[in-house]
Coordinates of N, CA, C and O in Angstrom, one line a residue:
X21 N 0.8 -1.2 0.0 CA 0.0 0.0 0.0 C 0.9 1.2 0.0 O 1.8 1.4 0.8
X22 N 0.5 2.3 -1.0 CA 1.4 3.2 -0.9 C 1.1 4.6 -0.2 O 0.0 5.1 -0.5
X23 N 1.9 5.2 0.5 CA 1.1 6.3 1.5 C 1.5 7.9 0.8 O 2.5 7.9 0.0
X24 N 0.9 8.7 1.0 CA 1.7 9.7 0.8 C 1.6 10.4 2.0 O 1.0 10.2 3.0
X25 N 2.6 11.8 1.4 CA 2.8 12.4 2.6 C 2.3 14.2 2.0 O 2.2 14.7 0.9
X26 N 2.2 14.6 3.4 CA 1.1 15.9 3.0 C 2.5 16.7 2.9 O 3.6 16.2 3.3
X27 N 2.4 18.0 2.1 CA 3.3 18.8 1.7 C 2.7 20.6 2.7 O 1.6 20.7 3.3
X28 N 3.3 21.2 2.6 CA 2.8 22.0 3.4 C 4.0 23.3 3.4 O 5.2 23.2 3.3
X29 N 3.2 24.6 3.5 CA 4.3 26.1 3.4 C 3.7 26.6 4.7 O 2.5 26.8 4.8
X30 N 4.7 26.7 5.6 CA 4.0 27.5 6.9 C 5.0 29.1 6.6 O 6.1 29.3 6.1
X31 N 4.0 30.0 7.1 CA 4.6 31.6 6.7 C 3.7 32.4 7.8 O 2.5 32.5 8.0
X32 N 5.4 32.9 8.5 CA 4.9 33.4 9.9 C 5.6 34.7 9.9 O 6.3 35.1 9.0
X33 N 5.2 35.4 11.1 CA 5.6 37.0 11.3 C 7.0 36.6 12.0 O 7.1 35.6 12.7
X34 N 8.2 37.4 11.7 CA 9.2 37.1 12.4 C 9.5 38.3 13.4 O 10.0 39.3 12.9
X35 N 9.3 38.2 14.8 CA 9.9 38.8 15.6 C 11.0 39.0 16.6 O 11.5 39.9 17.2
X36 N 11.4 37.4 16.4 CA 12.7 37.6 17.3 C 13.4 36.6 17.2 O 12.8 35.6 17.0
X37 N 14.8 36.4 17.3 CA 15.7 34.7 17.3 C 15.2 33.5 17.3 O 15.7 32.5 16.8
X38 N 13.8 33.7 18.2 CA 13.6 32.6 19.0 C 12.4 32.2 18.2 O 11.6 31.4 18.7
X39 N 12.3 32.6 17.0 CA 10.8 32.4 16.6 C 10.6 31.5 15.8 O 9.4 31.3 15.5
X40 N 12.0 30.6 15.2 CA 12.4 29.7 14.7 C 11.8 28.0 15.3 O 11.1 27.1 15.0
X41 N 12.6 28.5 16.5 CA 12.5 27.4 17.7 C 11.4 27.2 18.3 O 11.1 26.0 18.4
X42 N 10.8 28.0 18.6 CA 9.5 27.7 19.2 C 8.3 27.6 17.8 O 7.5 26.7 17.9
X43 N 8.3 28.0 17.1 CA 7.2 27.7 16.0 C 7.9 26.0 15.5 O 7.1 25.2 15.0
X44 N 9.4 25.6 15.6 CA 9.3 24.3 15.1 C 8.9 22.9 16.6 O 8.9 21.6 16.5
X45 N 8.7 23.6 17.6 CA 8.1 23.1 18.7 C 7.4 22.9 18.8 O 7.1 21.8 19.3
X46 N 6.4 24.2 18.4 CA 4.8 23.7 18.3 C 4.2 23.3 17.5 O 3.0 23.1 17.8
X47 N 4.5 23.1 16.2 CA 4.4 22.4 15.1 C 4.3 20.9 15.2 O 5.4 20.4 15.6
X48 N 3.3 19.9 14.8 CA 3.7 18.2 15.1 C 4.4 18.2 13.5 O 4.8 17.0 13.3
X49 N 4.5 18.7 12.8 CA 5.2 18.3 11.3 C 6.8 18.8 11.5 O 6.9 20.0 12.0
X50 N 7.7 18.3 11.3 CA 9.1 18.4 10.8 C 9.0 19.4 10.0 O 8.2 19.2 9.0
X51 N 9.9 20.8 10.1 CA 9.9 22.0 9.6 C 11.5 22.3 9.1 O 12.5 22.2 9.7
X52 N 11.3 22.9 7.6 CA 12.9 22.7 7.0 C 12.6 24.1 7.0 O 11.7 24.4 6.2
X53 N 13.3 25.6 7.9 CA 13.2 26.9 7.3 C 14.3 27.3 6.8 O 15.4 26.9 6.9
X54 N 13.8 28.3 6.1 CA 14.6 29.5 5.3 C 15.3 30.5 6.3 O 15.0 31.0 7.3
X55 N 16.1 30.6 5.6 CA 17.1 31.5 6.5 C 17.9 32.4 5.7 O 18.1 31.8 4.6
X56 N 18.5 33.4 5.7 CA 19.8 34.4 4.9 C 20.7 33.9 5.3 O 21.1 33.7 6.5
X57 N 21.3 33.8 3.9 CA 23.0 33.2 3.9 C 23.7 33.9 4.8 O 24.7 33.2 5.2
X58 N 23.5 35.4 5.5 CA 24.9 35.7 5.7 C 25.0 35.2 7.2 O 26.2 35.2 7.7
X59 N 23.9 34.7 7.8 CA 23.8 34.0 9.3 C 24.5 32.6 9.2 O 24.7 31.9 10.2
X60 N 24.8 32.4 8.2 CA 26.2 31.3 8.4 C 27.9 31.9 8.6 O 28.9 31.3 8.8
X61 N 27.7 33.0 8.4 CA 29.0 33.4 8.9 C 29.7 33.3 10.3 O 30.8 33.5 10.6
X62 N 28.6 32.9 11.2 CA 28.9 32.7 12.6 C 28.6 31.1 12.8 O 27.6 30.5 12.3
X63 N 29.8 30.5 13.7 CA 30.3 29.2 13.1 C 29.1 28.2 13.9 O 28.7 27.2 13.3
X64 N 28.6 28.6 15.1 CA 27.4 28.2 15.3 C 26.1 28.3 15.0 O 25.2 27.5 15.2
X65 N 26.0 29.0 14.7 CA 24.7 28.7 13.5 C 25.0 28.2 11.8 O 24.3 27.6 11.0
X66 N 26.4 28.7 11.7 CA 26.0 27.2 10.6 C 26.5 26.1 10.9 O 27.3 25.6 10.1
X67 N 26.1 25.4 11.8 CA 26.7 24.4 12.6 C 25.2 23.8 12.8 O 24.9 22.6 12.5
X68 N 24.4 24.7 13.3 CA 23.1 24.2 13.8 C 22.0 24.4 12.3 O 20.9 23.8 12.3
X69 N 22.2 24.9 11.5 CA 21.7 25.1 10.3 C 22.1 24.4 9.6 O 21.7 24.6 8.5
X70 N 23.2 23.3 9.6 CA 23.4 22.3 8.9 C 22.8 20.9 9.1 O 22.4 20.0 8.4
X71 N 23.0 21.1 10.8 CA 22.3 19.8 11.2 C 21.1 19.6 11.6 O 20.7 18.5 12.0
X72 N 20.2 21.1 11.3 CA 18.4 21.1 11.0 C 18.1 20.9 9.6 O 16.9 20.5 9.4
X73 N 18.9 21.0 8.6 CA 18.4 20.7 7.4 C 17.8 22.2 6.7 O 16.9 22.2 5.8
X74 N 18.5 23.6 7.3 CA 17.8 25.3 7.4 C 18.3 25.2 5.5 O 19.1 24.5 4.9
X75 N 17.7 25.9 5.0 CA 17.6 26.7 3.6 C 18.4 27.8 3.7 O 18.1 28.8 4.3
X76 N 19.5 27.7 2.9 CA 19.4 29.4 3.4 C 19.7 30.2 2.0 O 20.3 29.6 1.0
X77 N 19.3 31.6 2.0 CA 18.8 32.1 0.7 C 19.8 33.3 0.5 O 20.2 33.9 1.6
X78 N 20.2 33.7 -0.5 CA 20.6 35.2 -0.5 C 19.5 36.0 -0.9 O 18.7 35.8 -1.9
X79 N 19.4 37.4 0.2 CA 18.8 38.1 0.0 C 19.2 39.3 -1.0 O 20.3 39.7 -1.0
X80 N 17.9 39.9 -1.8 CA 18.2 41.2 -2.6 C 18.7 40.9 -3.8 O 19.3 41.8 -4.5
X81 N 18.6 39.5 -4.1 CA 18.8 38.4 -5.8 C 18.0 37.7 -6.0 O 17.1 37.5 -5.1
X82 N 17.8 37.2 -7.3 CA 16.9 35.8 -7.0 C 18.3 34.8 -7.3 O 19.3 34.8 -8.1
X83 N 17.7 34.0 -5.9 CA 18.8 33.3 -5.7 C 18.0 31.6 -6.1 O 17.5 30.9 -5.2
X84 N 18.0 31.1 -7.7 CA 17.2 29.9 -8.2 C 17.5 28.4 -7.4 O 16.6 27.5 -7.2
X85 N 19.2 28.5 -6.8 CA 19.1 27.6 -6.4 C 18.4 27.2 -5.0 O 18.0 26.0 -4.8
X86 N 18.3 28.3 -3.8 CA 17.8 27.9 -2.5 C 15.8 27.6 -3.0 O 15.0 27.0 -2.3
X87 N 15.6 28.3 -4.4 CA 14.0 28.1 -5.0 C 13.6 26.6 -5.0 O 12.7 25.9 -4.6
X88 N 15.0 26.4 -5.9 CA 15.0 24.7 -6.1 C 15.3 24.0 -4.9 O 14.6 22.9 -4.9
X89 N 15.9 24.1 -4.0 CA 15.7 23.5 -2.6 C 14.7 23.1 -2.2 O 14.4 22.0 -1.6
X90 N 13.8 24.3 -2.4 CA 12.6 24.5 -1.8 C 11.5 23.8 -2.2 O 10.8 23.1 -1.4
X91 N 11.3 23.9 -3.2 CA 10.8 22.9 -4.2 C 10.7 21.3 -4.3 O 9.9 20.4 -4.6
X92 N 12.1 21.5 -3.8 CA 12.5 19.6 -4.0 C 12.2 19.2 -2.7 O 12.0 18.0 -2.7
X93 N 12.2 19.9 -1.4 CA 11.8 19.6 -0.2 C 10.0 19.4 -0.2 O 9.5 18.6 0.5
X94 N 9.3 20.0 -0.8 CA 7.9 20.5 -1.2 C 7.6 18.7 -1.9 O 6.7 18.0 -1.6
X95 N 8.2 18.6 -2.4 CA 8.0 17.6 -3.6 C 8.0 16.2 -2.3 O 7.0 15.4 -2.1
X96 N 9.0 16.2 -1.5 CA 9.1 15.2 -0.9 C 8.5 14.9 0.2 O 8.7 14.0 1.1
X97 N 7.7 15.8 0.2 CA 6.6 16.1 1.2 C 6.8 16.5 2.9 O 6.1 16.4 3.9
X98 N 8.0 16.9 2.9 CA 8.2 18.0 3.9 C 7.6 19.0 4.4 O 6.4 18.8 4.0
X99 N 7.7 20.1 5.1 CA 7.0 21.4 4.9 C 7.9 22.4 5.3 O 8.4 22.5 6.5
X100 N 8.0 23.4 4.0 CA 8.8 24.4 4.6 C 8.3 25.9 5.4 O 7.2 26.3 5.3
X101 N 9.4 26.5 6.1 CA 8.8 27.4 7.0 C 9.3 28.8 6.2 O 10.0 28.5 5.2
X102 N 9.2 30.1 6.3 CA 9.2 30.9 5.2 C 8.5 32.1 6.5 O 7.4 32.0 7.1
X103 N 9.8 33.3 6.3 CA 9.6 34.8 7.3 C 9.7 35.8 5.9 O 10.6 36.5 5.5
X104 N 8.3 35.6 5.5 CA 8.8 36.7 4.4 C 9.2 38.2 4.6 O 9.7 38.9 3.7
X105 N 9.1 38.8 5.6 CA 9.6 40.0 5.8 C 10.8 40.5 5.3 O 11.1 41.7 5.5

């Protein structure tokens, strides 16, 4: 029997550091977010953004390949998280 899996875009207001962590808390679905490239420049967050599975995008481009990430996580029935601000 073959199952599928639900696909899903959660898009929330971003207010603070922590808004990451607690929205993938209270969520029962496994959440892949989006993040700006330049917050890997500090060696612990991209430490912890490698080993959440985080997106991360350049901002103020279109940046096709973090699109295609996103997409292909979409496809596999993940759900991604997205601060459009």
């Amino acid at each position: 029997m073959k199952t599928s899996r639900r696909r899903g875009l959660s898009i929330s207001n971003h207010a603070s550091f922590s808004d990451p962590l607690i929205l993938g808390c209270a969520l029962k679905r496994k959440q892949r977010f989006i993040a700006r490239s330049s917050l890997i420049r500090f060696w612990f967050l991209r430490f912890v953004f490698e080993h959440c599975g985080v997106i991360t995008i350049r901002r103020g481009e279109s940046d096709i390949v973090a699109l295609r990430k996103s997409v292909e996580v979409l496809k596999g029935g993940d759900c991604v998280c997205i601060y459009p601000e």
